[in-house]
mmCIF file of C-alpha atoms in Angstrom:
data_model
loop_
_atom_site.group_PDB
_atom_site.id
_atom_site.type_symbol
_atom_site.label_atom_id
_atom_site.label_comp_id
_atom_site.label_asym_id
_atom_site.label_seq_id
_atom_site.Cartn_x
_atom_site.Cartn_y
_atom_site.Cartn_z
ATOM 1 C CA MET Q 1 72.140 86.611 144.308
ATOM 2 C CA LYS Q 2 75.760 85.674 144.598
ATOM 3 C CA LYS Q 3 74.939 83.297 141.972
ATOM 4 C CA LEU Q 4 73.550 85.764 139.884
ATOM 5 C CA LEU Q 5 76.659 88.166 140.631
ATOM 6 C CA ILE Q 6 79.185 85.302 139.474
ATOM 7 C CA LEU Q 7 77.286 84.753 136.400
ATOM 8 C CA LEU Q 8 77.513 88.320 135.703
ATOM 9 C CA PHE Q 9 80.985 88.742 136.051
ATOM 10 C CA LEU Q 10 81.989 85.451 134.798
ATOM 11 C CA PRO Q 11 81.525 86.611 131.141
ATOM 12 C CA GLY Q 12 84.079 89.334 131.795
ATOM 13 C CA PHE Q 13 86.807 87.119 133.031
ATOM 14 C CA VAL Q 14 86.514 84.625 129.898
ATOM 15 C CA PHE Q 15 86.981 87.426 127.924
ATOM 16 C CA GLY Q 16 89.742 88.464 129.310
ATOM 17 C CA GLN Q 17 91.619 85.512 128.730
ATOM 18 C CA ILE Q 18 91.420 86.180 125.111
ATOM 19 C CA THR Q 19 92.856 89.940 125.324
ATOM 20 C CA PRO Q 20 96.847 88.711 125.168
ATOM 21 C CA TYR Q 21 96.133 87.120 121.715
ATOM 22 C CA CYS Q 22 94.385 89.920 120.233
ATOM 23 C CA ASP Q 23 97.209 91.826 120.815
ATOM 24 C CA SER Q 24 99.136 89.412 118.745
ATOM 25 C CA ILE Q 25 96.977 89.585 115.498
ATOM 26 C CA GLU Q 26 97.882 92.344 112.791
ATOM 27 C CA ILE Q 27 95.095 93.227 110.255
ATOM 28 C CA ASN Q 28 95.506 94.896 107.564
ATOM 29 C CA LEU Q 29 93.699 96.768 104.912
ATOM 30 C CA LEU Q 30 94.019 95.070 101.204
ATOM 31 C CA SER Q 31 91.345 96.448 99.083
ATOM 32 C CA ILE Q 32 88.063 98.214 98.739
ATOM 33 C CA ASP Q 33 86.073 96.780 95.938
ATOM 34 C CA THR Q 34 83.329 99.432 95.128
ATOM 35 C CA PHE Q 35 82.468 97.946 91.624
ATOM 36 C CA SER Q 36 81.750 94.411 92.647
ATOM 37 C CA ASN Q 37 77.633 93.579 93.386
ATOM 38 C CA PRO Q 38 77.460 93.223 97.026
ATOM 39 C CA ARG Q 39 80.745 95.199 97.527
ATOM 40 C CA THR Q 40 83.508 94.014 99.565
ATOM 41 C CA ILE Q 41 86.831 94.588 101.731
ATOM 42 C CA ASP Q 42 89.099 92.853 101.879
ATOM 43 C CA PHE Q 43 91.484 92.184 105.074
ATOM 44 C CA GLU Q 44 94.640 90.429 105.945
ATOM 45 C CA VAL Q 45 94.579 88.919 108.734
ATOM 46 C CA ILE Q 46 98.287 87.770 110.287
ATOM 47 C CA PRO Q 47 98.468 86.234 113.867
ATOM 48 C CA ASN Q 48 101.623 86.830 115.868
ATOM 49 C CA TYR Q 49 101.124 84.382 118.197
ATOM 50 C CA TYR Q 50 102.879 81.073 118.637
ATOM 51 C CA THR Q 51 100.166 78.973 120.608
ATOM 52 C CA ASN Q 52 97.716 76.418 120.365
ATOM 53 C CA TYR Q 53 95.263 78.771 120.787
ATOM 54 C CA ASN Q 54 92.433 79.929 118.003
ATOM 55 C CA PHE Q 55 89.581 81.772 117.744
ATOM 56 C CA PRO Q 56 87.151 78.982 116.461
ATOM 57 C CA TYR Q 57 84.540 79.316 113.398
ATOM 58 C CA CYS Q 58 85.692 83.296 113.951
ATOM 59 C CA GLY Q 59 84.040 86.215 111.589
ATOM 60 C CA LEU Q 60 85.060 89.830 110.727
ATOM 61 C CA PHE Q 61 82.288 92.608 111.718
ATOM 62 C CA LEU Q 62 82.747 96.175 110.663
ATOM 63 C CA LEU Q 63 81.060 98.568 112.591
ATOM 64 C CA ASP Q 64 80.669 102.454 112.729
ATOM 65 C CA ASN Q 65 81.288 104.504 115.737
ATOM 66 C CA ASN Q 66 77.481 104.221 116.203
ATOM 67 C CA GLY Q 67 77.514 100.209 116.302
ATOM 68 C CA ASP Q 68 76.030 99.695 112.975
ATOM 69 C CA THR Q 69 77.270 97.288 110.920
ATOM 70 C CA LEU Q 70 78.995 98.667 107.808
ATOM 71 C CA ALA Q 71 80.444 95.098 106.211
ATOM 72 C CA TYR Q 72 80.463 91.713 107.641
ATOM 73 C CA GLN Q 73 82.020 88.006 106.720
ATOM 74 C CA PRO Q 74 79.164 86.330 105.025
ATOM 75 C CA LEU Q 75 78.445 82.871 106.743
ATOM 76 C CA LEU Q 76 79.416 80.793 103.474
ATOM 77 C CA SER Q 77 83.046 81.728 103.523
ATOM 78 C CA GLY Q 78 86.070 80.214 102.345
ATOM 79 C CA ASN Q 79 87.638 80.557 105.390
ATOM 80 C CA VAL Q 80 85.310 79.089 108.028
ATOM 81 C CA TYR Q 81 87.284 77.163 110.582
ATOM 82 C CA GLY Q 82 88.670 80.524 112.395
ATOM 83 C CA ILE Q 83 91.873 82.192 112.997
ATOM 84 C CA THR Q 84 95.439 80.048 114.525
ATOM 85 C CA GLN Q 85 98.708 80.586 114.876
ATOM 86 C CA GLY Q 86 100.754 80.177 111.399
ATOM 87 C CA LEU Q 87 98.142 80.751 109.006
ATOM 88 C CA THR Q 88 97.803 83.798 107.318
ATOM 89 C CA GLU Q 89 94.736 84.678 105.192
ATOM 90 C CA THR Q 90 92.376 87.115 103.415
ATOM 91 C CA ARG Q 91 89.463 87.937 104.904
ATOM 92 C CA THR Q 92 86.490 89.401 102.691
ATOM 93 C CA LEU Q 93 83.536 92.028 104.010
ATOM 94 C CA GLU Q 94 80.678 92.318 101.972
ATOM 95 C CA ALA Q 95 79.482 96.114 102.973
ATOM 96 C CA THR Q 96 75.718 96.116 103.704
ATOM 97 C CA SER Q 97 74.893 99.446 102.885
ATOM 98 C CA ASN Q 98 76.262 102.434 101.060
ATOM 99 C CA PHE Q 99 79.071 104.306 103.351
ATOM 100 C CA SER Q 100 81.587 107.111 103.113
ATOM 101 C CA TYR Q 101 84.809 104.905 103.253
ATOM 102 C CA PHE Q 102 86.494 107.827 105.173
ATOM 103 C CA PHE Q 103 85.105 106.928 108.504
ATOM 104 C CA SER Q 104 86.485 105.670 112.533
ATOM 105 C CA GLY Q 105 84.924 102.521 113.925
ATOM 106 C CA VAL Q 106 85.904 99.234 114.946
ATOM 107 C CA LEU Q 107 87.000 95.920 113.467
ATOM 108 C CA GLN Q 108 85.401 93.116 115.381
ATOM 109 C CA ILE Q 109 86.227 89.096 115.644
ATOM 110 C CA VAL Q 110 83.429 87.397 116.624
ATOM 111 C CA ASN Q 111 83.604 83.834 117.561
ATOM 112 C CA ASP Q 112 81.802 80.886 116.929
ATOM 113 C CA TRP Q 113 80.083 83.145 113.946
ATOM 114 C CA HIS Q 114 80.558 80.043 111.250
ATOM 115 C CA SER Q 115 78.993 77.524 113.624
ATOM 116 C CA GLY Q 116 75.734 77.988 114.118
ATOM 117 C CA GLY Q 117 76.303 78.101 117.516
ATOM 118 C CA PRO Q 118 75.994 81.282 120.348
ATOM 119 C CA THR Q 119 78.429 83.666 119.045
ATOM 120 C CA TYR Q 120 80.688 86.063 121.668
ATOM 121 C CA LEU Q 121 82.928 89.202 121.007
ATOM 122 C CA ALA Q 122 86.434 88.058 121.290
ATOM 123 C CA CYS Q 123 88.865 91.178 119.773
ATOM 124 C CA SER Q 124 87.604 94.607 118.751
ATOM 125 C CA PHE Q 125 89.878 96.912 117.011
ATOM 126 C CA PRO Q 126 89.731 100.499 116.314
ATOM 127 C CA ILE Q 127 90.011 101.732 112.624
ATOM 128 C CA ASN Q 128 90.305 104.916 111.139
ATOM 129 C CA PHE Q 129 89.802 105.173 107.409
ATOM 130 C CA THR Q 130 91.762 108.420 106.881
ATOM 131 C CA PRO Q 131 93.556 110.230 104.054
ATOM 132 C CA THR Q 132 96.746 109.983 104.746
ATOM 133 C CA GLY Q 133 97.724 112.687 102.232
ATOM 134 C CA VAL Q 134 97.383 114.331 99.502
ATOM 135 C CA ASN Q 135 100.387 115.072 96.687
ATOM 136 C CA ASN Q 136 100.474 117.993 94.729
ATOM 137 C CA ILE Q 137 101.430 118.035 91.620
ATOM 138 C CA SER Q 138 102.623 120.858 90.346
ATOM 139 C CA GLN Q 139 102.264 122.456 86.456
ATOM 140 C CA LYS Q 140 105.112 123.541 84.958
ATOM 141 C CA ASP Q 141 105.625 124.037 81.670
ATOM 142 C CA LYS Q 142 105.791 120.893 79.443
ATOM 143 C CA ARG Q 143 107.686 121.022 76.735
ATOM 144 C CA ILE Q 144 107.119 118.634 73.251
ATOM 145 C CA TYR Q 145 109.196 115.683 73.188
ATOM 146 C CA LYS Q 146 108.043 113.766 70.129
ATOM 147 C CA LEU Q 147 105.575 114.347 67.817
ATOM 148 C CA LEU Q 148 104.081 111.142 66.526
ATOM 149 C CA ASP Q 149 101.451 109.725 63.437
ATOM 150 C CA ILE Q 150 99.487 107.227 64.408
ATOM 151 C CA PHE Q 151 101.753 104.898 62.967
ATOM 152 C CA GLY Q 152 104.046 106.062 65.523
ATOM 153 C CA ARG Q 153 106.373 107.748 62.696
ATOM 154 C CA GLU Q 154 108.639 111.434 64.045
ATOM 155 C CA THR Q 155 106.482 114.059 61.643
ATOM 156 C CA LYS Q 156 106.032 117.405 61.461
ATOM 157 C CA GLU Q 157 103.263 117.158 59.056
ATOM 158 C CA ILE Q 158 99.879 119.007 59.532
ATOM 159 C CA ASN Q 159 95.893 117.697 58.680
ATOM 160 C CA GLN Q 160 96.259 114.482 60.222
ATOM 161 C CA LEU Q 161 96.169 112.834 63.114
ATOM 162 C CA LEU Q 162 99.023 113.393 65.779
ATOM 163 C CA PHE Q 163 100.073 112.249 69.361
ATOM 164 C CA TYR Q 164 102.273 115.010 71.075
ATOM 165 C CA ILE Q 165 104.275 113.752 73.376
ATOM 166 C CA TYR Q 166 105.868 115.548 75.799
ATOM 167 C CA ASP Q 167 108.844 115.735 78.463
ATOM 168 C CA ASP Q 168 106.713 115.057 81.414
ATOM 169 C CA GLY Q 169 105.387 111.998 79.763
ATOM 170 C CA THR Q 170 101.705 113.088 79.001
ATOM 171 C CA VAL Q 171 100.115 112.690 75.654
ATOM 172 C CA GLU Q 172 97.762 114.478 73.919
ATOM 173 C CA LYS Q 173 95.872 113.407 70.659
ATOM 174 C CA ARG Q 174 94.957 116.556 68.169
ATOM 175 C CA ILE Q 175 94.178 117.203 64.827
ATOM 176 C CA THR Q 176 95.489 120.481 63.501
ATOM 177 C CA ILE Q 177 93.484 121.867 60.084
ATOM 178 C CA GLU Q 178 95.148 124.573 58.617
#
């Protein structure tokens, strides 16, 4: 019974040794590509520690609060060797299903994902995709700045295609027929 108890606590001690390195990893969302098939999410991974430790053959997983996998790093990725000090890299995850881009969950680093051996969770980071603000654009009275014909010449003629350029930077294409 004592041997079984030691084996149950051993993984907790092993994972506890990696925690200081997890605190030293900066992860930034670079892009979400909804037009590619499969849809992809790019993260920049910046290790900010200066020891020789690396996260061997690790992969990234994005999970929602229910523990469902939303995106993962495919096995045939170009950067499969792991995260190590001094190496900033972009990790591309493939979305597994349609999901709302405003959600909360976790981004996990799973060691040995790309080695084909047994895998284990190395780090877990809370992720919260929420809008940070809404810019209200005030609608003011706009005034015509220039009136151009199709060749870019200023004109006052009618019965032809004209471009109305306003002082707020907007452009309208109009044909006025009299």
